[in-house]
Tab-separated table of C-alpha atoms in Angstrom:
chain	number	residue	atom	x	y	z
A	1	UNK	CA	-17.685	-7.596	8.478
A	2	UNK	CA	-16.459	-10.601	6.815
A	3	UNK	CA	-17.420	-11.934	3.359
A	4	UNK	CA	-18.949	-10.079	0.468
A	5	UNK	CA	-19.492	-6.516	0.892
A	6	UNK	CA	-23.025	-5.568	1.230
A	7	UNK	CA	-22.752	-2.261	-0.120
A	8	UNK	CA	-20.961	-3.211	-3.081
A	9	UNK	CA	-23.656	-5.066	-4.669
A	10	UNK	CA	-27.309	-4.225	-5.380
A	11	UNK	CA	-30.111	-6.464	-4.994
A	12	UNK	CA	-32.199	-7.222	-8.538
A	13	UNK	CA	-34.933	-4.929	-9.374
A	14	UNK	CA	-38.150	-6.115	-8.785
A	15	UNK	CA	-41.449	-5.388	-7.436
A	16	UNK	CA	-40.374	-6.938	-3.801
A	17	UNK	CA	-37.890	-5.605	-1.446
A	18	UNK	CA	-34.468	-5.425	-2.372
A	19	UNK	CA	-33.561	-8.173	-0.095
A	20	UNK	CA	-35.801	-10.523	-1.840
A	21	UNK	CA	-34.331	-12.413	-4.998
A	22	UNK	CA	-37.217	-14.472	-5.735
A	23	UNK	CA	-39.046	-13.871	-8.700
A	24	UNK	CA	-41.295	-10.933	-8.628
A	25	UNK	CA	-45.021	-10.913	-9.200
A	26	UNK	CA	-46.560	-9.532	-12.015
A	27	UNK	CA	-47.133	-5.613	-11.908
A	28	UNK	CA	-50.581	-4.727	-10.620
A	29	UNK	CA	-52.666	-4.024	-13.970
A	30	UNK	CA	-55.809	-2.510	-14.047
A	31	UNK	CA	-58.987	-4.613	-14.171
A	32	UNK	CA	-60.072	-3.259	-17.685
A	33	UNK	CA	-58.930	-5.541	-20.453
A	34	UNK	CA	-58.102	-4.640	-24.166
A	35	UNK	CA	-61.268	-4.270	-26.124
A	36	UNK	CA	-62.153	-6.212	-29.074
A	37	UNK	CA	-60.747	-3.407	-31.371
A	38	UNK	CA	-57.638	-2.888	-29.455
A	39	UNK	CA	-54.549	-3.074	-31.298
A	40	UNK	CA	-52.868	-6.270	-31.349
A	41	UNK	CA	-49.667	-4.921	-29.655
A	42	UNK	CA	-51.776	-3.878	-26.839
A	43	UNK	CA	-53.329	-7.234	-26.526
A	44	UNK	CA	-49.921	-8.989	-26.614
A	45	UNK	CA	-48.344	-6.749	-23.984
A	46	UNK	CA	-51.462	-7.247	-21.840
A	47	UNK	CA	-51.487	-10.963	-22.280
A	48	UNK	CA	-47.583	-10.930	-21.268
A	49	UNK	CA	-48.172	-8.980	-18.114
A	50	UNK	CA	-50.904	-11.202	-17.150
A	51	UNK	CA	-48.465	-14.126	-17.046
A	52	UNK	CA	-45.731	-13.861	-14.281
A	53	UNK	CA	-43.698	-16.752	-15.723
A	54	UNK	CA	-43.544	-15.730	-19.102
A	55	UNK	CA	-40.167	-14.990	-20.488
A	56	UNK	CA	-41.005	-14.054	-24.061
A	57	UNK	CA	-42.895	-11.274	-25.879
A	58	UNK	CA	-44.473	-11.313	-29.125
A	59	UNK	CA	-41.779	-9.930	-31.978
A	60	UNK	CA	-44.582	-7.791	-33.588
A	61	UNK	CA	-44.641	-5.855	-29.950
A	62	UNK	CA	-40.778	-5.396	-29.877
A	63	UNK	CA	-40.609	-4.394	-33.407
A	64	UNK	CA	-43.298	-1.855	-33.320
A	65	UNK	CA	-41.969	2.024	-33.132
A	66	UNK	CA	-44.824	2.839	-30.405
A	67	UNK	CA	-44.542	-0.306	-28.220
A	68	UNK	CA	-40.944	-1.346	-28.904
A	69	UNK	CA	-39.451	0.585	-25.657
A	70	UNK	CA	-42.271	-0.307	-23.465
A	71	UNK	CA	-42.012	-3.642	-24.432
A	72	UNK	CA	-38.241	-4.103	-24.014
A	73	UNK	CA	-38.098	-2.599	-20.670
A	74	UNK	CA	-40.974	-4.818	-19.428
A	75	UNK	CA	-39.257	-7.891	-20.798
A	76	UNK	CA	-35.934	-7.090	-19.478
A	77	UNK	CA	-37.236	-6.333	-16.065
A	78	UNK	CA	-39.296	-9.840	-16.313
A	79	UNK	CA	-35.902	-11.505	-16.875
A	80	UNK	CA	-34.011	-9.518	-14.166
A	81	UNK	CA	-36.694	-10.450	-11.585
A	82	UNK	CA	-35.826	-14.267	-12.896
A	83	UNK	CA	-32.151	-13.666	-12.078
A	84	UNK	CA	-31.526	-14.201	-15.920
A	85	UNK	CA	-28.922	-11.214	-16.146
A	86	UNK	CA	-27.712	-11.460	-19.989
A	87	UNK	CA	-31.392	-11.283	-21.499
A	88	UNK	CA	-32.185	-8.440	-18.838
A	89	UNK	CA	-29.249	-6.643	-19.955
A	90	UNK	CA	-29.915	-7.117	-23.527
A	91	UNK	CA	-33.523	-6.029	-23.656
A	92	UNK	CA	-33.003	-3.055	-21.355
A	93	UNK	CA	-29.938	-1.779	-23.499
A	94	UNK	CA	-32.253	-1.882	-26.405
A	95	UNK	CA	-35.089	-0.015	-24.746
A	96	UNK	CA	-32.641	2.809	-23.704
A	97	UNK	CA	-31.523	3.076	-27.180
A	98	UNK	CA	-35.007	3.796	-28.301
A	99	UNK	CA	-36.861	7.055	-28.343
A	100	UNK	CA	-40.344	7.689	-26.654
A	101	UNK	CA	-41.730	7.931	-23.111
A	102	UNK	CA	-42.768	5.134	-20.783
A	103	UNK	CA	-44.695	7.028	-17.848
A	104	UNK	CA	-46.542	9.036	-20.643
A	105	UNK	CA	-47.146	6.154	-22.847
A	106	UNK	CA	-50.957	4.980	-23.484
A	107	UNK	CA	-50.560	1.807	-22.417
A	108	UNK	CA	-48.778	2.574	-19.097
A	109	UNK	CA	-51.463	5.152	-18.407
A	110	UNK	CA	-54.280	2.519	-18.991
A	111	UNK	CA	-53.048	-0.379	-17.418
A	112	UNK	CA	-49.976	0.393	-15.481
A	113	UNK	CA	-50.964	3.458	-13.323
A	114	UNK	CA	-50.322	1.978	-10.232
A	115	UNK	CA	-47.371	0.009	-11.198
A	116	UNK	CA	-44.147	1.172	-8.965
A	117	UNK	CA	-40.779	-0.478	-9.556
A	118	UNK	CA	-38.829	-1.108	-6.328
A	119	UNK	CA	-34.846	-1.163	-6.880
A	120	UNK	CA	-32.458	-2.013	-4.263
A	121	UNK	CA	-30.002	0.835	-4.813
A	122	UNK	CA	-27.339	0.114	-2.398
A	123	UNK	CA	-27.103	-1.708	0.803
A	124	UNK	CA	-30.448	-1.744	2.811
A	125	UNK	CA	-31.801	1.230	0.849
A	126	UNK	CA	-34.290	0.540	-1.799
A	127	UNK	CA	-36.540	3.083	-3.905
A	128	UNK	CA	-40.062	2.766	-5.444
A	129	UNK	CA	-40.240	4.472	-8.917
A	130	UNK	CA	-42.697	4.790	-11.415
A	131	UNK	CA	-42.044	2.947	-14.768
A	132	UNK	CA	-39.637	5.417	-16.467
A	133	UNK	CA	-36.626	6.125	-18.384
A	134	UNK	CA	-34.562	6.730	-15.249
A	135	UNK	CA	-35.954	3.475	-13.300
A	136	UNK	CA	-34.878	1.333	-16.434
A	137	UNK	CA	-31.592	2.964	-16.591
A	138	UNK	CA	-31.066	2.497	-12.837
A	139	UNK	CA	-32.216	-1.327	-13.465
A	140	UNK	CA	-29.545	-1.758	-16.196
A	141	UNK	CA	-26.916	0.004	-14.086
A	142	UNK	CA	-27.815	-2.736	-11.500
A	143	UNK	CA	-27.590	-5.689	-14.003
A	144	UNK	CA	-24.276	-4.459	-15.703
A	145	UNK	CA	-22.770	-4.263	-11.936
A	146	UNK	CA	-23.730	-7.666	-11.080
A	147	UNK	CA	-22.178	-8.800	-14.281
A	148	UNK	CA	-19.061	-6.779	-13.426
A	149	UNK	CA	-19.430	-4.306	-16.023
A	150	UNK	CA	-19.244	-1.573	-13.384
A	151	UNK	CA	-17.673	1.243	-15.690
A	152	UNK	CA	-20.408	0.771	-18.403
A	153	UNK	CA	-22.984	1.299	-15.447
A	154	UNK	CA	-21.346	4.393	-14.527
A	155	UNK	CA	-21.678	5.856	-18.054
A	156	UNK	CA	-25.549	5.184	-17.893
A	157	UNK	CA	-26.132	6.400	-14.533
A	158	UNK	CA	-24.193	9.686	-15.241
A	159	UNK	CA	-26.208	10.678	-17.849
A	160	UNK	CA	-29.229	10.656	-15.602
A	161	UNK	CA	-30.703	14.100	-14.354
A	162	UNK	CA	-29.637	14.619	-10.765
A	163	UNK	CA	-31.672	12.785	-8.054
A	164	UNK	CA	-31.007	11.151	-4.636
A	165	UNK	CA	-31.530	7.764	-6.332
A	166	UNK	CA	-29.294	8.561	-9.223
A	167	UNK	CA	-26.551	9.902	-6.751
A	168	UNK	CA	-26.849	6.957	-4.466
A	169	UNK	CA	-26.470	4.514	-7.389
A	170	UNK	CA	-23.616	6.437	-8.727
A	171	UNK	CA	-21.824	6.274	-5.508
A	172	UNK	CA	-22.187	2.876	-4.807
A	173	UNK	CA	-20.841	2.018	-8.247
A	174	UNK	CA	-17.604	4.193	-7.612
A	175	UNK	CA	-17.405	2.338	-4.291
A	176	UNK	CA	-17.297	-0.980	-6.426
A	177	UNK	CA	-14.559	0.711	-8.530
A	178	UNK	CA	-12.773	1.685	-5.284
A	179	UNK	CA	-12.523	5.333	-6.908
A	180	UNK	CA	-12.505	6.741	-3.329
A	181	UNK	CA	-11.759	10.174	-4.382
A	182	UNK	CA	-14.725	10.629	-6.833
A	183	UNK	CA	-16.910	9.082	-3.849
A	184	UNK	CA	-15.855	11.972	-1.614
A	185	UNK	CA	-16.729	14.451	-4.606
A	186	UNK	CA	-20.096	13.220	-5.136
A	187	UNK	CA	-21.096	13.231	-1.239
A	188	UNK	CA	-19.301	16.387	-0.242
A	189	UNK	CA	-21.713	18.440	1.724
A	190	UNK	CA	-24.436	16.209	1.964
A	191	UNK	CA	-26.134	16.111	5.466
A	192	UNK	CA	-28.050	13.174	7.017
A	193	UNK	CA	-31.547	13.637	6.842
A	194	UNK	CA	-32.994	10.421	5.057
A	195	UNK	CA	-32.019	6.959	4.492
A	196	UNK	CA	-30.421	7.990	1.136
A	197	UNK	CA	-28.262	10.468	2.719
A	198	UNK	CA	-27.234	7.990	5.629
A	199	UNK	CA	-26.255	5.562	3.228
A	200	UNK	CA	-24.203	8.245	1.375
A	201	UNK	CA	-22.577	9.181	4.493
A	202	UNK	CA	-21.596	5.458	4.854
A	203	UNK	CA	-20.041	5.600	1.533
A	204	UNK	CA	-17.954	8.580	2.399
A	205	UNK	CA	-16.688	6.972	5.654
A	206	UNK	CA	-15.827	4.134	3.464
A	207	UNK	CA	-13.753	6.269	1.263
A	208	UNK	CA	-11.912	8.345	4.000
A	209	UNK	CA	-11.120	4.858	5.731
A	210	UNK	CA	-9.700	3.520	2.418
A	211	UNK	CA	-7.460	6.763	2.194
A	212	UNK	CA	-6.438	6.210	5.680
A	213	UNK	CA	-8.478	9.264	6.922
A	214	UNK	CA	-9.588	7.630	10.042
A	215	UNK	CA	-10.726	10.693	12.079
A	216	UNK	CA	-12.717	11.701	9.009
A	217	UNK	CA	-14.146	8.477	8.473
A	218	UNK	CA	-15.522	8.361	12.204
A	219	UNK	CA	-17.203	11.830	11.982
A	220	UNK	CA	-19.058	10.674	9.078
A	221	UNK	CA	-20.929	7.948	10.627
A	222	UNK	CA	-20.936	9.314	14.235
A	223	UNK	CA	-24.540	10.310	14.073
A	224	UNK	CA	-25.799	7.130	12.607
A	225	UNK	CA	-23.966	4.946	15.324
A	226	UNK	CA	-25.768	6.663	18.162
A	227	UNK	CA	-29.305	6.578	16.326
A	228	UNK	CA	-31.820	4.140	15.319
A	229	UNK	CA	-33.841	6.750	13.331
A	230	UNK	CA	-32.977	5.543	9.990
A	231	UNK	CA	-33.447	1.770	10.454
A	232	UNK	CA	-31.322	-0.985	12.200
A	233	UNK	CA	-29.989	-2.086	8.903
A	234	UNK	CA	-28.135	1.327	8.288
A	235	UNK	CA	-27.105	1.638	11.892
A	236	UNK	CA	-25.533	-1.991	11.780
A	237	UNK	CA	-23.730	-1.049	8.835
A	238	UNK	CA	-22.284	2.202	10.395
A	239	UNK	CA	-21.315	0.189	13.542
A	240	UNK	CA	-19.553	-2.468	11.428
A	241	UNK	CA	-17.671	0.297	9.646
A	242	UNK	CA	-16.782	1.832	12.785
A	243	UNK	CA	-15.507	-1.611	13.913
A	244	UNK	CA	-13.213	-1.628	10.867
A	245	UNK	CA	-12.009	1.852	11.573
A	246	UNK	CA	-11.072	0.914	15.183
A	247	UNK	CA	-9.426	-2.091	13.928
A	248	UNK	CA	-7.311	0.154	11.257
A	249	UNK	CA	-6.496	2.242	14.806
A	250	UNK	CA	-5.328	-0.935	16.548
A	251	UNK	CA	-8.040	-0.433	19.048
A	252	UNK	CA	-9.491	-4.001	19.112
A	253	UNK	CA	-11.441	-3.574	22.458
A	254	UNK	CA	-13.576	-0.785	20.479
A	255	UNK	CA	-13.570	-2.968	17.324
A	256	UNK	CA	-14.866	-5.809	19.030
A	257	UNK	CA	-17.505	-3.768	21.048
A	258	UNK	CA	-19.141	-2.380	17.943
A	259	UNK	CA	-19.454	-5.597	16.896
A	260	UNK	CA	-20.908	-7.198	19.978
A	261	UNK	CA	-23.395	-4.291	19.941
A	262	UNK	CA	-25.055	-5.885	16.814
A	263	UNK	CA	-24.761	-9.221	17.907
A	264	UNK	CA	-26.593	-8.173	21.092
A	265	UNK	CA	-29.387	-6.976	19.246
A	266	UNK	CA	-29.523	-9.353	16.143
A	267	UNK	CA	-27.273	-12.211	16.195
A	268	UNK	CA	-28.600	-13.388	12.810
A	269	UNK	CA	-26.628	-10.828	10.879
A	270	UNK	CA	-24.409	-12.852	8.723
A	271	UNK	CA	-20.496	-12.298	9.107
A	272	UNK	CA	-20.519	-11.045	12.566
A	273	UNK	CA	-18.748	-13.954	13.999
A	274	UNK	CA	-16.084	-14.047	11.198
A	275	UNK	CA	-15.581	-10.357	11.930
A	276	UNK	CA	-15.181	-10.932	15.637
A	277	UNK	CA	-12.634	-13.836	14.864
A	278	UNK	CA	-10.675	-11.611	12.619
A	279	UNK	CA	-10.397	-9.013	15.105
A	280	UNK	CA	-9.014	-11.398	17.562
A	281	UNK	CA	-6.671	-12.902	14.974
A	282	UNK	CA	-5.507	-9.578	13.946
A	283	UNK	CA	-4.885	-8.722	17.758
A	284	UNK	CA	-2.818	-11.972	18.042
A	285	UNK	CA	-0.547	-11.120	14.992
A	286	UNK	CA	-0.088	-7.341	16.262
A	287	UNK	CA	0.900	-8.841	19.936
A	288	UNK	CA	3.181	-11.379	17.858
A	289	UNK	CA	4.605	-8.566	15.832
A	290	UNK	CA	5.499	-6.473	19.029
A	291	UNK	CA	7.166	-9.483	20.613
A	292	UNK	CA	9.122	-10.137	17.690
A	293	UNK	CA	9.967	-6.300	17.487
A	294	UNK	CA	11.146	-6.491	21.116
A	295	UNK	CA	13.277	-9.417	20.826
A	296	UNK	CA	14.700	-8.021	17.461
A	297	UNK	CA	15.544	-4.431	19.397
A	298	UNK	CA	17.086	-6.589	22.056
A	299	UNK	CA	19.307	-8.564	19.782
A	300	UNK	CA	20.363	-5.309	17.908
A	301	UNK	CA	21.052	-3.724	21.265
A	302	UNK	CA	23.309	-6.592	22.339
A	303	UNK	CA	24.960	-6.994	18.961
A	304	UNK	CA	25.792	-3.322	19.056
A	305	UNK	CA	26.935	-3.620	22.590
A	306	UNK	CA	29.258	-6.594	21.414
A	307	UNK	CA	30.588	-4.409	18.415
A	308	UNK	CA	31.478	-1.634	20.806
A	309	UNK	CA	33.196	-3.975	23.287
A	310	UNK	CA	35.193	-5.493	20.323
A	311	UNK	CA	35.879	-1.830	19.031
A	312	UNK	CA	37.240	-0.929	22.559
A	313	UNK	CA	39.216	-4.006	22.851
A	314	UNK	CA	40.821	-3.276	19.406
A	315	UNK	CA	41.398	0.149	20.207
A	316	UNK	CA	43.144	-0.709	23.446
A	317	UNK	CA	45.086	-3.577	22.061
A	318	UNK	CA	46.351	-0.983	19.168
A	319	UNK	CA	47.365	1.698	22.060
A	320	UNK	CA	49.260	-1.071	23.800
A	321	UNK	CA	50.974	-1.833	20.882
A	322	UNK	CA	51.812	1.901	19.978
A	323	UNK	CA	53.105	2.344	23.520
A	324	UNK	CA	55.247	-0.882	23.217
A	325	UNK	CA	56.750	0.458	19.834
A	326	UNK	CA	57.531	3.741	21.334
A	327	UNK	CA	59.368	2.132	24.494
A	328	UNK	CA	61.237	0.048	22.077
A	329	UNK	CA	62.155	3.345	19.977
A	330	UNK	CA	63.221	5.367	23.086
A	331	UNK	CA	65.242	2.020	24.477
A	332	UNK	CA	66.970	1.684	21.012
A	333	UNK	CA	67.790	5.453	21.040
A	334	UNK	CA	69.221	5.404	24.541
A	335	UNK	CA	71.243	2.149	23.443
A	336	UNK	CA	72.634	4.063	20.214
A	337	UNK	CA	73.481	7.115	22.423
A	338	UNK	CA	75.579	5.085	24.928
A	339	UNK	CA	77.664	3.249	22.156
A	340	UNK	CA	81.255	4.893	22.368
A	341	UNK	CA	81.758	7.222	19.459
A	342	UNK	CA	84.377	6.501	17.215
A	343	UNK	CA	87.751	8.563	18.069
A	344	UNK	CA	89.538	10.475	15.496
A	345	UNK	CA	92.865	11.957	15.799
A	346	UNK	CA	92.183	15.314	16.036
A	347	UNK	CA	95.411	16.911	14.222
A	348	UNK	CA	96.061	19.175	11.327
A	349	UNK	CA	96.354	17.055	8.228
A	350	UNK	CA	99.492	17.741	6.645
A	351	UNK	CA	98.877	17.859	2.939
A	352	UNK	CA	102.503	17.866	2.071
A	353	UNK	CA	104.370	15.387	0.227
A	354	UNK	CA	107.487	13.371	1.816
A	355	UNK	CA	109.543	12.500	-1.043
A	356	UNK	CA	112.145	11.168	1.417
A	357	UNK	CA	109.838	8.585	3.188
A	358	UNK	CA	110.081	4.884	2.184
A	359	UNK	CA	107.519	3.651	-0.510
A	360	UNK	CA	104.372	2.262	1.099
A	361	UNK	CA	103.949	-1.624	1.332
A	362	UNK	CA	101.902	-3.136	-1.445
A	363	UNK	CA	99.390	-4.674	1.299
A	364	UNK	CA	97.801	-2.564	4.009
A	365	UNK	CA	98.121	-4.137	7.507
A	366	UNK	CA	95.943	-3.423	10.589
A	367	UNK	CA	96.954	-0.930	13.263
A	368	UNK	CA	96.984	-4.005	15.586
A	369	UNK	CA	99.512	-5.856	13.477
A	370	UNK	CA	101.402	-2.937	12.655
A	371	UNK	CA	101.734	-1.895	16.262
A	372	UNK	CA	105.535	-2.599	16.895
A	373	UNK	CA	106.202	-4.095	13.580
A	374	UNK	CA	106.412	-1.610	11.177
A	375	UNK	CA	109.267	0.816	10.551
A	376	UNK	CA	108.089	4.623	10.310
A	377	UNK	CA	106.754	5.392	6.861
A	378	UNK	CA	103.729	5.958	4.391
A	379	UNK	CA	101.042	3.252	4.249
A	380	UNK	CA	97.453	3.014	3.124
A	381	UNK	CA	95.326	5.149	5.360
A	382	UNK	CA	93.193	2.919	7.588
A	383	UNK	CA	90.795	5.878	8.066
A	384	UNK	CA	90.182	6.164	4.507
A	385	UNK	CA	91.002	10.258	4.614
A	386	UNK	CA	93.825	9.957	2.337
A	387	UNK	CA	95.444	7.304	-0.160
A	388	UNK	CA	98.228	7.186	1.962
A	389	UNK	CA	99.160	8.288	6.208
A	390	UNK	CA	102.407	8.169	7.800
A	391	UNK	CA	103.051	5.635	10.619
A	392	UNK	CA	105.715	7.136	13.033
A	393	UNK	CA	106.353	3.493	14.534
A	394	UNK	CA	103.863	3.682	17.243
A	395	UNK	CA	100.791	5.832	15.938
A	396	UNK	CA	99.263	7.215	12.969
A	397	UNK	CA	100.073	10.687	12.258
A	398	UNK	CA	98.506	13.606	10.368
A	399	UNK	CA	100.937	13.547	7.559
A	400	UNK	CA	99.070	12.263	4.340
A	401	UNK	CA	100.268	11.449	0.763
A	402	UNK	CA	97.410	12.000	-2.024
A	403	UNK	CA	99.060	9.521	-4.356
A	404	UNK	CA	101.001	6.331	-4.005
């Protein structure tokens, strides 16, 4: 659904349900009060717990080796319940760096035996834990995550002994880091049999969705969308997640139907209207993209058709040009063949020298001018076969002279 992810942040630790962010009431302490001879640290710590609005604790308690860890944890949780993240983180870090137990502490057993810390681990899943090192660690992880120090929170939670609260907290942190493969590793093989495992299934589905594995994502939450066994909150998260999966598939009707199921049961769920609007907007975008794609496809087809027509026209023009050139070449060849071939006098060329013939004139004359005008004798050969050829008065003969 729209807006801030409900599974990526946890509600502050308090003795109230996770969804409540108002200051937590003071832990239920025993009616017995410290005796007159009780250590001053015990009296100071009891006085602090008796005042729900107190945000400071006697320094002697915080410095005492037996009370320092317990005092820093209780003071850190008090700041957390008041929404004061920086001092909460400081006191909880200090407490976790110190040795000593919390559940086994004499003060805890005497005055806080009925105290349970309620932590909103992830989404609509919360857990009640006794005052312990694990509870303080999960509370610190919550503070660090809210401060944007998610990797530091991971380092703290990974050091805890395996438990469902720790596993759920760690998976939530990895979702916040968008380390989807690590979420899948942590949740591998976990079946749905409680609110914890139902939330883990939702985280696992989110990871498959983020990796584009849509069928696997739907399979993870299949049991949750059809059952109200684990509460409406988890079922609504599963339906909203399935709506996101359908949206990724382009199944806009199914995406809308899942959100409308939530709307029919509880119209006050935040983000529903925004999510429905987002689906409608995405559907319009997809339809517009399809229309644009169809127009582009038509334009490209028309462009290809025009290019093909131009190519055919160019090919046709080139073919006509080649045909015209061939026709012209054939016509030229025919014309050349039709031209009269030059006639050469076929005779035996006499290579003898006629010493008695009169000398050749100094200037050559054309056959036309010589016809009937020259007397017989040797003249420059008009055909260029030899330097001189004999003119018999009416025609050139085969007699030639090789030198003038």
